[in-house]
């Protein structure tokens, strides 16, 4: 059995250039007991897994993909004997895809307790010679990770370049970073949460009761009765499936459409009823009821903060990995605010983290589907991960990743793939953050202390942060709402958090930054007083730059009866994002009235400082201030 070779098939019609092709599952058996969180142990166990791509010479390009509730180790490709059995994340994993198998050696593992090849309730208990059934122990996310460590050792993988997962798989990725911090360089937690909400636990319990109450369940020993608790499984799946879809998606796809008019019966009359029954029946054909009970319980149990008195910040204290956290706007099972909890705890520990909030109508299922921005962000992040392949190379800095190590041909193919992903997302030329050409950036850099911790609000493509990291050794984060800027920052190795500044900075602690910067964004803000107050709450001092509306060229255009257009204010009146224009004198008064002390003020014109009549001759104003 070749553990390290590409699993791509031959000339099958299902193996286009962007597919890993035909794949073969592999099995690893471990005869050493595995201690479980419940206090029980498995005397021996088998893990089913698949691999895609080629492990490099120093085994530093391996990526572990963790699966969600009803998925398996079959992440990508298809089986030669069943070409329709496509991997559950085939749109994400493959040559030229977001997780590029031309660069990475990808491993998918089936969790213990599952029903797709790894040891689970339907497996034979060596002590009895019968299926484990109801006697199979309850397992946890941490147990799965401990078992995956044994597989990594078997494969010769000392540390993962990245661990990635969606939903329950994202929780496994978190557990890896917490439990084995030295063995994970990067984590991609997608549509995940630090624990289940009470509502989610409630849904899981109702689904479990549907199974437990099925007369064909036989207390979990239905195998010996040659029975299947189909009704319970069907109902459990119907309940679960409702939570995976958004209300918007259900309304768009089904609405109140009828199958064949009203028949005044309890048979499925609405299309949504028929769809849910179809999904439930299909699920009951292939999924094991005991597995469903155990995996939903593992979801319920996951709560890393429990060990630290409920403080997620402390639970993350040992983490060394960098993170990409992705959420989806219509996911009400793991909504964006749950991902923000993760981001906040990571930021509190000053870890490298970027987060994207993807606008998608598909609910929780969005993490499995095609979305150009989503795939482009993941692809951009993996492109940076690939630059740190060598196990001896330093980890990327908090603002900028290191130099690449891949071969020129592979690098070229991967760059082409990333360009295609960016084009699909509507972003062109969004590679590394450009060298700064803005005059205010150079001035701001003079005010930033060496190795300062900074927060850049409205960071755009991340060019200011990249510049501050380069010339001042600064660390920190950028906040950006735009998709293009967010994607460009990720591609440049900048820590960027996708967030609307108008909602405030409640994800950041008081005085957690040396400096908070708002560079040429003030004029586009609706609630200027609020954002300035927030800047001074989370930062010891603030830096703000803005175009001076009082510049003589603006005044002259107004006297001619037209709204000003200039280098500093390049928009026409009908398409401008600027809603609060002000002059130097206005901002002086604004700060004075709020008890702020101006440390330094510079007013520039054509990149040069203006000292005479700055309110008339200055084009750009830059302030450094703090509370009096």
Coordinates of C-alpha atoms in Angstrom, one line a residue:
X1 CA 0.0 0.0 0.0
X2 CA 1.6 3.3 -1.1
X3 CA 1.0 5.9 1.5
X4 CA 2.8 8.8 -0.1
X5 CA 2.0 8.6 -3.8
X6 CA -0.6 10.5 -5.9
X7 CA -3.9 8.7 -6.0
X8 CA -5.0 10.2 -9.4
X9 CA -6.5 7.7 -11.7
X10 CA -5.9 7.1 -15.4
X11 CA -8.0 8.1 -18.4
X12 CA -11.4 7.9 -16.8
X13 CA -13.9 10.4 -18.2
X14 CA -14.4 11.5 -14.6
X15 CA -10.8 12.7 -14.2
X16 CA -10.5 16.1 -15.8
X17 CA -7.4 18.2 -15.1
X18 CA -9.1 19.8 -12.0
X19 CA -9.9 16.4 -10.3
X20 CA -7.8 14.1 -8.3
X21 CA -9.5 11.3 -10.4
X22 CA -10.1 7.8 -9.2
X23 CA -9.1 7.2 -5.6
X24 CA -8.7 4.1 -3.3
X25 CA -9.5 4.1 0.4
X26 CA -6.8 2.9 2.7
X27 CA -6.9 1.4 6.2
X28 CA -4.6 1.7 9.2
X29 CA -5.0 -0.6 12.2
X30 CA -3.6 0.2 15.6
X31 CA -3.2 -2.5 18.2
X32 CA -2.3 -0.1 21.1
X33 CA -5.3 0.8 23.3
X34 CA -6.7 4.3 22.9
X35 CA -7.8 6.0 26.1
X36 CA -11.0 7.9 25.7
X37 CA -12.4 11.0 27.4
X38 CA -15.2 8.9 28.9
X39 CA -12.7 6.9 30.9
X40 CA -13.1 3.9 28.7
X41 CA -10.7 2.7 26.1
X42 CA -10.6 1.0 22.7
X43 CA -8.3 -2.0 22.8
X44 CA -7.5 -1.6 19.1
X45 CA -9.0 0.3 16.3
X46 CA -8.9 0.9 12.5
X47 CA -9.0 4.3 10.7
X48 CA -10.1 4.6 7.1
X49 CA -8.4 7.3 5.2
X50 CA -7.6 8.6 1.7
X51 CA -4.7 10.7 0.4
X52 CA -4.4 13.1 -2.6
X53 CA -1.2 14.6 -4.0
X54 CA 2.4 13.8 -3.1
X55 CA 4.1 14.1 0.2
X56 CA 7.3 16.2 -0.3
X57 CA 10.8 15.2 0.8
X58 CA 10.6 16.7 4.3
X59 CA 7.0 15.8 4.9
X60 CA 6.1 19.4 5.4
X61 CA 3.3 19.9 2.9
X62 CA 0.6 17.7 4.5
X63 CA -2.9 19.0 5.1
X64 CA -5.5 17.2 7.2
X65 CA -9.1 17.6 6.2
X66 CA -11.6 16.8 9.0
X67 CA -15.2 15.9 8.1
X68 CA -18.5 17.0 9.4
X69 CA -21.3 14.9 10.9
X70 CA -22.4 12.6 8.1
X71 CA -19.3 12.8 5.8
X72 CA -16.3 10.5 5.7
X73 CA -12.7 10.2 4.6
X74 CA -13.8 10.4 1.0
X75 CA -13.0 14.1 0.5
X76 CA -12.2 14.3 -3.2
X77 CA -12.2 12.3 -6.4
X78 CA -14.4 9.2 -7.1
X79 CA -14.2 5.5 -6.9
X80 CA -13.5 3.6 -10.2
X81 CA -16.3 1.1 -9.5
X82 CA -18.8 4.0 -8.7
X83 CA -17.9 7.2 -10.6
X84 CA -20.9 8.9 -9.2
X85 CA -19.6 8.7 -5.7
X86 CA -17.8 12.0 -5.7
X87 CA -15.9 13.2 -2.6
X88 CA -17.9 15.6 -0.4
X89 CA -15.4 18.4 -0.9
X90 CA -14.3 17.7 -4.4
X91 CA -15.0 21.3 -5.4
X92 CA -12.4 22.4 -2.9
X93 CA -9.6 19.8 -3.2
X94 CA -7.8 19.0 -6.4
X95 CA -5.2 20.3 -8.9
X96 CA -5.6 24.0 -9.3
X97 CA -8.4 24.2 -6.7
X98 CA -8.4 26.2 -3.5
X99 CA -6.6 23.3 -1.7
X100 CA -4.3 22.5 -4.5
X101 CA -3.0 18.9 -4.7
X102 CA -0.2 20.1 -7.0
X103 CA 1.2 21.7 -3.9
X104 CA -0.2 19.8 -0.9
X105 CA -0.5 16.2 0.3
X106 CA -4.0 16.0 1.5
X107 CA -5.3 13.4 4.0
X108 CA -8.9 12.7 4.8
X109 CA -9.7 10.5 7.8
X110 CA -13.0 8.9 8.9
X111 CA -13.7 9.5 12.6
X112 CA -13.8 6.8 15.2
X113 CA -17.4 5.8 15.8
X114 CA -18.4 6.4 12.2
X115 CA -19.9 3.9 9.8
X116 CA -17.6 4.4 6.8
X117 CA -14.7 2.1 7.5
X118 CA -13.2 3.3 10.8
X119 CA -14.0 1.3 13.9
X120 CA -17.5 2.1 15.1
X121 CA -20.6 0.6 16.6
X122 CA -21.1 -1.8 13.7
X123 CA -17.6 -3.1 14.0
X124 CA -16.8 -6.3 15.7
X125 CA -16.0 -6.1 19.4
X126 CA -12.9 -8.4 19.8
X127 CA -14.1 -9.3 23.3
X128 CA -17.4 -10.8 22.1
X129 CA -17.0 -11.5 18.4
X130 CA -20.3 -9.6 17.9
X131 CA -20.9 -6.0 16.7
X132 CA -20.2 -3.4 19.4
X133 CA -23.7 -2.0 19.0
X134 CA -24.9 -0.2 22.1
X135 CA -21.7 -1.1 24.0
X136 CA -19.5 1.1 21.7
X137 CA -18.2 3.9 23.9
X138 CA -19.2 7.5 23.4
X139 CA -16.3 9.4 21.8
X140 CA -15.4 13.1 21.7
X141 CA -13.7 15.4 19.3
X142 CA -10.6 15.2 21.4
X143 CA -10.7 11.4 21.0
X144 CA -10.8 11.7 17.3
X145 CA -7.8 14.0 17.3
X146 CA -5.8 11.6 19.5
X147 CA -6.5 8.8 17.1
X148 CA -5.5 11.0 14.1
X149 CA -2.2 11.7 15.8
X150 CA -1.5 8.0 15.6
X151 CA -2.2 8.0 11.9
X152 CA 0.0 11.1 11.4
X153 CA 2.8 9.3 13.1
X154 CA 2.2 6.2 10.9
X155 CA 2.4 8.4 7.8
X156 CA 5.6 10.1 9.1
X157 CA 4.0 13.5 9.4
X158 CA 5.4 15.3 12.4
X159 CA 3.4 18.5 11.9
X160 CA 0.6 19.5 9.5
X161 CA 1.1 22.4 7.2
X162 CA -2.6 23.0 7.9
X163 CA -5.6 21.3 9.5
X164 CA -8.9 22.2 7.8
X165 CA -12.5 21.4 8.4
X166 CA -16.1 22.7 8.2
X167 CA -18.7 22.6 10.9
X168 CA -17.8 19.6 13.2
X169 CA -14.6 19.3 11.1
X170 CA -13.8 22.9 12.1
X171 CA -14.1 22.0 15.7
X172 CA -11.6 19.1 15.2
X173 CA -9.2 21.6 13.6
X174 CA -9.5 23.8 16.7
X175 CA -8.9 20.8 19.0
X176 CA -5.8 19.9 17.0
X177 CA -4.4 23.5 17.6
X178 CA -5.2 23.3 21.3
X179 CA -4.2 19.8 22.0
X180 CA -1.1 19.5 19.8
X181 CA 0.1 23.1 19.3
X182 CA 3.5 22.0 18.0
X183 CA 2.0 19.8 15.3
X184 CA -0.2 22.4 13.5
X185 CA 1.1 25.4 11.6
X186 CA -2.2 26.7 10.2
X187 CA -5.9 26.1 10.9
X188 CA -8.8 26.8 8.7
X189 CA -12.0 26.7 10.8
X190 CA -15.0 27.1 8.5
X191 CA -18.6 27.5 9.5
X192 CA -17.6 26.4 13.0
X193 CA -18.1 27.5 16.6
X194 CA -16.3 27.2 20.0
X195 CA -19.2 25.1 21.3
X196 CA -22.8 24.4 20.5
X197 CA -25.5 26.8 21.5
X198 CA -28.4 25.5 23.6
X199 CA -30.6 25.7 20.5
X200 CA -28.2 23.4 18.6
X201 CA -28.1 20.9 21.5
X202 CA -31.9 21.0 21.5
X203 CA -32.1 20.1 17.8
X204 CA -29.6 17.2 18.4
X205 CA -31.6 15.9 21.3
X206 CA -34.8 15.9 19.4
X207 CA -33.1 14.0 16.5
X208 CA -31.6 11.5 19.0
X209 CA -35.0 10.9 20.6
X210 CA -36.5 10.2 17.2
X211 CA -33.9 7.3 16.9
X212 CA -34.1 6.1 20.5
X213 CA -37.9 5.9 20.2
X214 CA -38.0 3.9 17.1
X215 CA -39.2 0.3 17.9
X216 CA -36.6 -1.0 15.5
X217 CA -33.7 0.5 17.4
X218 CA -33.7 -2.3 20.1
X219 CA -31.7 -0.3 22.5
X220 CA -28.9 0.0 20.0
X221 CA -28.5 -3.7 19.3
X222 CA -30.6 -3.7 16.2
X223 CA -27.8 -5.5 14.2
X224 CA -28.6 -8.8 15.9
X225 CA -32.3 -8.3 15.2
X226 CA -31.4 -7.7 11.5
X227 CA -33.4 -4.4 11.8
X228 CA -32.8 -0.8 10.9
X229 CA -34.5 2.1 12.8
X230 CA -35.4 3.7 9.5
X231 CA -38.2 5.9 10.8
X232 CA -36.0 7.3 13.5
X233 CA -33.1 8.0 11.2
X234 CA -35.4 9.6 8.6
X235 CA -36.9 11.9 11.2
X236 CA -33.4 12.8 12.6
X237 CA -32.2 13.7 9.1
X238 CA -35.2 15.8 8.4
X239 CA -34.7 17.7 11.6
X240 CA -31.0 18.2 10.9
X241 CA -31.5 19.1 7.3
X242 CA -33.9 21.9 8.2
X243 CA -31.1 23.5 10.2
X244 CA -28.6 23.2 7.4
X245 CA -30.6 25.4 5.0
X246 CA -31.4 29.1 5.4
X247 CA -35.0 30.4 5.3
X248 CA -34.1 32.4 2.2
X249 CA -32.8 29.2 0.5
X250 CA -35.9 27.2 1.4
X251 CA -38.2 30.0 0.2
X252 CA -36.3 30.4 -3.1
X253 CA -36.1 26.7 -3.8
X254 CA -39.5 25.6 -2.6
X255 CA -41.7 28.4 -1.3
X256 CA -45.3 27.1 -1.1
X257 CA -45.1 25.0 -4.2
X258 CA -47.4 22.0 -4.3
X259 CA -46.6 18.6 -5.9
X260 CA -50.0 17.9 -7.3
X261 CA -52.5 20.2 -5.8
X262 CA -54.2 19.9 -2.4
X263 CA -55.3 16.4 -1.6
X264 CA -56.4 17.0 2.0
X265 CA -54.2 14.2 3.4
X266 CA -51.1 13.7 5.5
X267 CA -49.1 12.6 2.5
X268 CA -46.5 15.1 1.3
X269 CA -48.3 17.8 -0.6
X270 CA -45.8 20.6 -0.5
X271 CA -42.5 20.3 -2.4
X272 CA -40.6 21.0 0.8
X273 CA -42.3 18.1 2.5
X274 CA -41.3 15.8 -0.4
X275 CA -37.8 17.1 -0.4
X276 CA -37.3 16.5 3.4
X277 CA -38.7 13.0 3.2
X278 CA -36.5 12.2 0.2
X279 CA -33.4 13.4 2.1
X280 CA -34.4 11.4 5.2
X281 CA -35.1 8.2 3.3
X282 CA -31.8 8.4 1.5
X283 CA -29.9 9.0 4.7
X284 CA -31.5 6.0 6.4
X285 CA -30.2 3.9 3.5
X286 CA -26.6 4.4 4.3
X287 CA -26.1 5.9 7.8
X288 CA -25.9 4.0 11.1
X289 CA -28.2 5.0 13.9
X290 CA -25.6 4.3 16.6
X291 CA -23.1 6.5 14.8
X292 CA -25.6 9.3 14.6
X293 CA -26.2 9.2 18.3
X294 CA -22.5 9.3 19.1
X295 CA -21.4 11.9 16.6
X296 CA -24.2 14.3 17.7
X297 CA -23.1 13.8 21.3
X298 CA -19.5 14.5 20.4
X299 CA -20.8 17.8 19.0
X300 CA -22.7 18.6 22.2
X301 CA -19.7 17.8 24.4
X302 CA -17.2 19.9 22.5
X303 CA -16.3 23.0 24.6
X304 CA -12.6 23.7 25.0
X305 CA -13.4 26.6 27.4
X306 CA -14.9 24.2 30.0
X307 CA -11.4 23.3 31.2
X308 CA -10.5 27.0 31.8
X309 CA -13.6 28.1 33.7
X310 CA -15.5 29.1 30.6
X311 CA -12.7 31.5 29.4
X312 CA -12.0 30.8 25.7
X313 CA -9.1 33.2 25.8
X314 CA -7.4 30.9 28.3
X315 CA -8.3 27.8 26.4
X316 CA -6.4 29.2 23.4
X317 CA -3.3 30.2 25.4
X318 CA -1.1 27.3 24.2
X319 CA -2.1 27.7 20.5
X320 CA 0.8 28.5 18.1
X321 CA -1.0 28.1 14.8
X322 CA -2.2 30.8 12.5
X323 CA -5.9 30.8 11.6
X324 CA -8.3 31.5 8.8
X325 CA -11.9 31.6 10.2
X326 CA -14.7 31.6 7.7
X327 CA -18.4 32.1 8.3
X328 CA -21.5 32.6 6.2
X329 CA -24.1 35.3 6.6
X330 CA -27.2 33.1 6.4
X331 CA -25.8 30.2 8.6
X332 CA -28.1 30.3 11.6
X333 CA -26.7 27.0 13.0
X334 CA -23.2 28.4 13.3
X335 CA -23.8 32.1 12.6
X336 CA -21.0 34.7 12.1
X337 CA -21.2 35.9 15.7
X338 CA -20.0 32.4 16.8
X339 CA -17.0 32.7 14.5
X340 CA -16.3 36.2 16.0
X341 CA -16.0 34.5 19.4
X342 CA -13.2 32.4 18.0
X343 CA -11.5 35.5 16.4
X344 CA -11.7 37.5 19.6
X345 CA -10.1 34.8 21.7
X346 CA -7.3 34.4 19.1
X347 CA -6.7 38.2 18.9
X348 CA -6.6 38.3 22.7
X349 CA -3.7 35.9 22.5
X350 CA -2.1 38.0 19.7
X351 CA -2.2 35.0 17.3
X352 CA -2.2 35.4 13.6
X353 CA -5.8 35.3 12.4
X354 CA -7.8 36.4 9.4
X355 CA -11.5 36.0 9.1
X356 CA -14.0 36.2 6.3
X357 CA -17.8 36.6 6.5
X358 CA -19.1 35.3 3.2
X359 CA -22.4 36.6 1.9
X360 CA -24.1 33.4 0.8
X361 CA -27.8 32.5 0.7
X362 CA -27.4 28.8 1.4
X363 CA -27.3 28.6 5.2
X364 CA -24.9 26.2 7.0
X365 CA -24.5 24.1 3.8
X366 CA -22.7 27.0 2.1
X367 CA -19.4 25.6 3.3
X368 CA -19.8 22.7 0.9
X369 CA -20.9 24.7 -2.1
X370 CA -19.3 26.8 -4.8
X371 CA -18.9 30.5 -3.9
X372 CA -16.3 32.4 -5.8
X373 CA -15.2 34.7 -2.9
X374 CA -15.2 31.8 -0.4
X375 CA -13.0 29.6 -2.6
X376 CA -10.7 32.5 -3.5
X377 CA -10.1 33.4 0.1
X378 CA -9.3 29.8 1.0
X379 CA -7.1 29.5 -2.1
X380 CA -5.2 32.8 -1.2
X381 CA -4.7 31.6 2.3
X382 CA -3.3 28.2 1.2
X383 CA -1.0 30.0 -1.3
X384 CA 0.6 31.7 1.7
X385 CA 0.7 28.4 3.7
X386 CA 2.6 26.8 0.9
X387 CA 5.4 29.4 1.2
X388 CA 6.4 28.0 4.6
X389 CA 6.7 24.4 3.7
X390 CA 10.1 23.7 5.1
X391 CA 9.8 22.3 8.7
X392 CA 12.9 24.3 9.6
X393 CA 11.7 27.6 8.1
X394 CA 10.4 30.3 10.4
X395 CA 6.7 30.6 10.7
X396 CA 5.2 33.6 8.9
X397 CA 5.3 36.8 10.9
X398 CA 2.0 38.2 12.3
X399 CA 1.7 40.5 9.3
X400 CA 3.6 39.0 6.4
X401 CA 4.4 35.5 5.3
X402 CA 7.9 34.3 4.4
X403 CA 9.4 33.5 1.0
X404 CA 8.3 30.5 -1.1
X405 CA 10.0 27.1 -1.2
X406 CA 8.2 25.3 -4.0
X407 CA 9.6 24.4 -7.4
X408 CA 9.2 27.0 -10.1
X409 CA 6.9 24.9 -12.2
X410 CA 4.6 24.0 -9.2
X411 CA 4.7 27.7 -8.1
X412 CA 3.7 28.8 -11.6
X413 CA 0.8 26.4 -11.7
X414 CA -0.4 27.3 -8.3
X415 CA -0.2 31.0 -9.0
X416 CA -2.2 30.5 -12.2
X417 CA -4.8 28.6 -10.1
X418 CA -5.0 31.4 -7.6
X419 CA -5.4 33.9 -10.3
X420 CA -8.4 32.0 -11.7
X421 CA -9.9 31.8 -8.2
X422 CA -9.5 35.6 -7.8
X423 CA -11.0 36.2 -11.2
X424 CA -14.1 34.1 -10.3
X425 CA -14.4 36.3 -7.2
X426 CA -14.3 39.4 -9.3
X427 CA -10.9 40.5 -8.1
X428 CA -8.0 41.0 -10.5
X429 CA -4.4 41.6 -9.8
X430 CA -4.8 41.1 -6.0
X431 CA -1.4 39.6 -5.2
X432 CA 1.0 40.8 -2.6
X433 CA 0.2 44.1 -0.9
X434 CA 1.8 46.8 -3.1
X435 CA 4.6 49.1 -2.0
X436 CA 2.9 52.1 -0.5
X437 CA 2.8 55.3 -2.6
X438 CA 0.5 57.2 -0.2
X439 CA 2.2 60.2 1.5
X440 CA 0.2 59.7 4.7
X441 CA 1.6 56.1 5.1
X442 CA 5.2 57.4 5.3
X443 CA 4.1 60.0 7.9
X444 CA 2.1 57.5 9.9
X445 CA 5.1 55.2 10.0
X446 CA 7.2 57.9 11.6
X447 CA 4.7 58.0 14.5
X448 CA 4.6 54.2 15.1
X449 CA 7.0 52.9 17.7
X450 CA 9.3 50.0 16.8
X451 CA 7.5 46.6 17.2
X452 CA 4.2 48.4 18.0
X453 CA 0.9 46.5 18.1
X454 CA -1.5 48.2 15.7
X455 CA -5.1 48.0 14.4
X456 CA -5.7 49.4 10.9
X457 CA -9.4 50.2 10.3
X458 CA -10.5 50.0 6.7
X459 CA -7.2 48.5 5.8
X460 CA -8.1 47.9 2.1
X461 CA -5.4 45.7 0.4
X462 CA -3.3 45.8 3.6
X463 CA -0.5 48.0 2.1
X464 CA -0.2 50.2 5.2
X465 CA 0.1 47.2 7.5
X466 CA 2.6 45.6 5.2
X467 CA 4.6 48.8 5.1
X468 CA 4.5 49.2 8.9
X469 CA 5.7 45.6 9.4
X470 CA 8.5 46.2 7.0
X471 CA 9.8 49.5 8.2
X472 CA 8.8 49.4 11.9
X473 CA 8.5 45.7 12.7
X474 CA 4.8 46.3 13.6
X475 CA 2.3 43.5 14.3
X476 CA -1.4 43.6 14.4
X477 CA -4.6 43.3 12.4
X478 CA -6.6 45.1 9.7
X479 CA -10.4 45.5 9.6
X480 CA -11.9 45.6 6.1
X481 CA -15.5 45.1 4.9
X482 CA -14.9 44.9 1.2
X483 CA -14.4 41.6 -0.5
X484 CA -11.7 42.8 -2.8
X485 CA -9.6 44.3 0.0
X486 CA -10.1 41.3 2.3
X487 CA -9.0 38.9 -0.4
X488 CA -6.0 41.1 -1.3
X489 CA -4.9 41.3 2.3
X490 CA -5.2 37.5 2.8
X491 CA -3.1 37.0 -0.3
X492 CA -0.5 39.4 1.0
X493 CA -0.2 37.5 4.3
X494 CA -1.9 40.3 6.3
X495 CA -4.0 39.5 9.3
X496 CA -7.4 40.9 8.2
X497 CA -10.8 40.6 9.9
X498 CA -13.8 41.2 7.7
X499 CA -16.0 43.5 9.7
X500 CA -18.2 46.5 9.3
X501 CA -16.6 49.4 11.3
X502 CA -20.1 51.0 11.8
X503 CA -20.9 48.1 14.3
X504 CA -18.0 49.2 16.5
X505 CA -14.9 47.4 17.8
X506 CA -16.6 45.2 20.5
X507 CA -14.4 42.3 19.4
X508 CA -11.3 44.0 20.9
X509 CA -10.4 44.6 24.5
X510 CA -9.6 48.0 26.1
X511 CA -6.1 49.3 25.5
X512 CA -5.2 46.2 23.6
X513 CA -3.3 48.1 20.8
X514 CA -0.5 50.7 20.9
X515 CA -2.1 52.6 18.1
X516 CA -5.4 52.4 16.1
X517 CA -5.3 53.9 12.6
X518 CA -8.1 55.2 10.4
X519 CA -6.4 56.2 7.2
X520 CA -8.5 58.1 4.7
X521 CA -11.7 56.3 5.8
X522 CA -13.1 58.9 8.3
X523 CA -15.0 60.7 5.6
X524 CA -16.9 57.5 4.6
X525 CA -18.1 56.7 8.2
X526 CA -21.6 57.4 9.3
X527 CA -21.0 57.5 13.0
X528 CA -17.7 59.3 13.4
X529 CA -18.1 60.1 17.1
X530 CA -18.6 56.4 17.9
X531 CA -15.7 55.2 15.9
X532 CA -13.3 57.8 17.4
X533 CA -14.5 56.8 20.9
X534 CA -13.9 53.2 20.1
X535 CA -10.4 53.9 18.7
X536 CA -9.5 55.5 21.9
X537 CA -11.0 52.7 23.9
X538 CA -9.0 49.9 22.3
X539 CA -5.9 51.9 21.5
X540 CA -3.5 53.9 23.7
X541 CA -3.5 56.5 20.9
X542 CA -5.2 57.1 17.5
X543 CA -4.0 58.2 14.1
X544 CA -6.6 59.6 11.6
X545 CA -6.0 60.9 8.1
X546 CA -8.6 62.5 5.8
X547 CA -8.8 64.8 2.7
X548 CA -9.2 68.4 3.7
X549 CA -12.4 69.7 2.2
X550 CA -11.2 73.3 2.9
X551 CA -8.4 73.1 0.3
X552 CA -8.5 76.1 -2.0
X553 CA -9.2 74.0 -5.1
X554 CA -12.3 72.6 -3.5
X555 CA -13.5 76.1 -2.4
X556 CA -12.9 77.3 -6.0
X557 CA -15.0 74.5 -7.5
X558 CA -17.8 75.3 -5.1
X559 CA -17.7 79.0 -6.0
X560 CA -18.1 77.9 -9.6
X561 CA -21.2 76.0 -8.6
X562 CA -19.8 72.4 -8.8
X563 CA -19.1 69.8 -6.2
X564 CA -15.3 69.4 -5.8
X565 CA -13.3 66.6 -7.5
X566 CA -9.6 66.3 -6.9
X567 CA -6.8 63.9 -6.3
X568 CA -7.8 63.8 -2.6
X569 CA -11.5 63.6 -3.4
X570 CA -11.6 61.7 -6.7
X571 CA -15.3 60.9 -6.8
X572 CA -18.2 62.6 -8.6
X573 CA -21.1 63.8 -6.4
X574 CA -23.4 60.9 -7.5
X575 CA -21.0 58.0 -6.9
X576 CA -19.0 59.1 -3.9
X577 CA -18.7 56.9 -0.8
X578 CA -17.8 60.1 1.2
X579 CA -20.7 61.2 3.5
X580 CA -19.0 63.4 6.1
X581 CA -16.5 65.8 4.6
X582 CA -14.6 68.1 6.9
X583 CA -11.8 70.7 7.1
X584 CA -8.7 70.8 9.2
X585 CA -10.4 73.5 11.4
X586 CA -13.5 71.2 11.7
X587 CA -11.4 68.3 13.0
X588 CA -9.4 70.5 15.4
X589 CA -12.7 71.7 16.9
X590 CA -14.1 68.1 17.0
X591 CA -11.1 66.8 19.0
X592 CA -11.0 69.8 21.3
X593 CA -14.7 69.5 22.1
X594 CA -14.2 65.8 23.1
X595 CA -11.3 66.4 25.4
X596 CA -8.7 64.8 23.1
X597 CA -5.1 66.0 23.1
X598 CA -3.4 66.3 19.7
X599 CA 0.1 64.9 20.0
X600 CA 1.1 65.7 16.4
X601 CA -0.7 67.1 13.3
X602 CA 0.6 67.3 9.8
X603 CA -1.1 68.8 6.8
X604 CA 0.3 67.8 3.4
X605 CA 0.0 69.1 -0.2
X606 CA 1.5 67.0 -3.0
X607 CA 3.3 65.0 -0.3
X608 CA 4.9 68.0 1.3
X609 CA 4.1 69.5 4.7
X610 CA 2.1 72.7 4.7
X611 CA 2.8 75.0 7.7
X612 CA 1.2 78.3 6.4
X613 CA -2.7 78.4 6.2
X614 CA -3.0 74.6 6.3
X615 CA -6.9 74.9 6.3
X616 CA -6.7 76.5 2.8
X617 CA -3.5 75.1 1.3
X618 CA -3.4 71.6 2.7
X619 CA -4.9 68.6 0.7
X620 CA -4.5 65.9 3.3
X621 CA -4.6 66.1 7.1
X622 CA -3.0 63.5 9.5
X623 CA -3.6 63.6 13.3
X624 CA -2.1 61.6 16.1
X625 CA -4.1 62.1 19.3
X626 CA -5.2 60.5 22.6
X627 CA -7.5 61.3 25.5
X628 CA -6.4 64.3 27.4

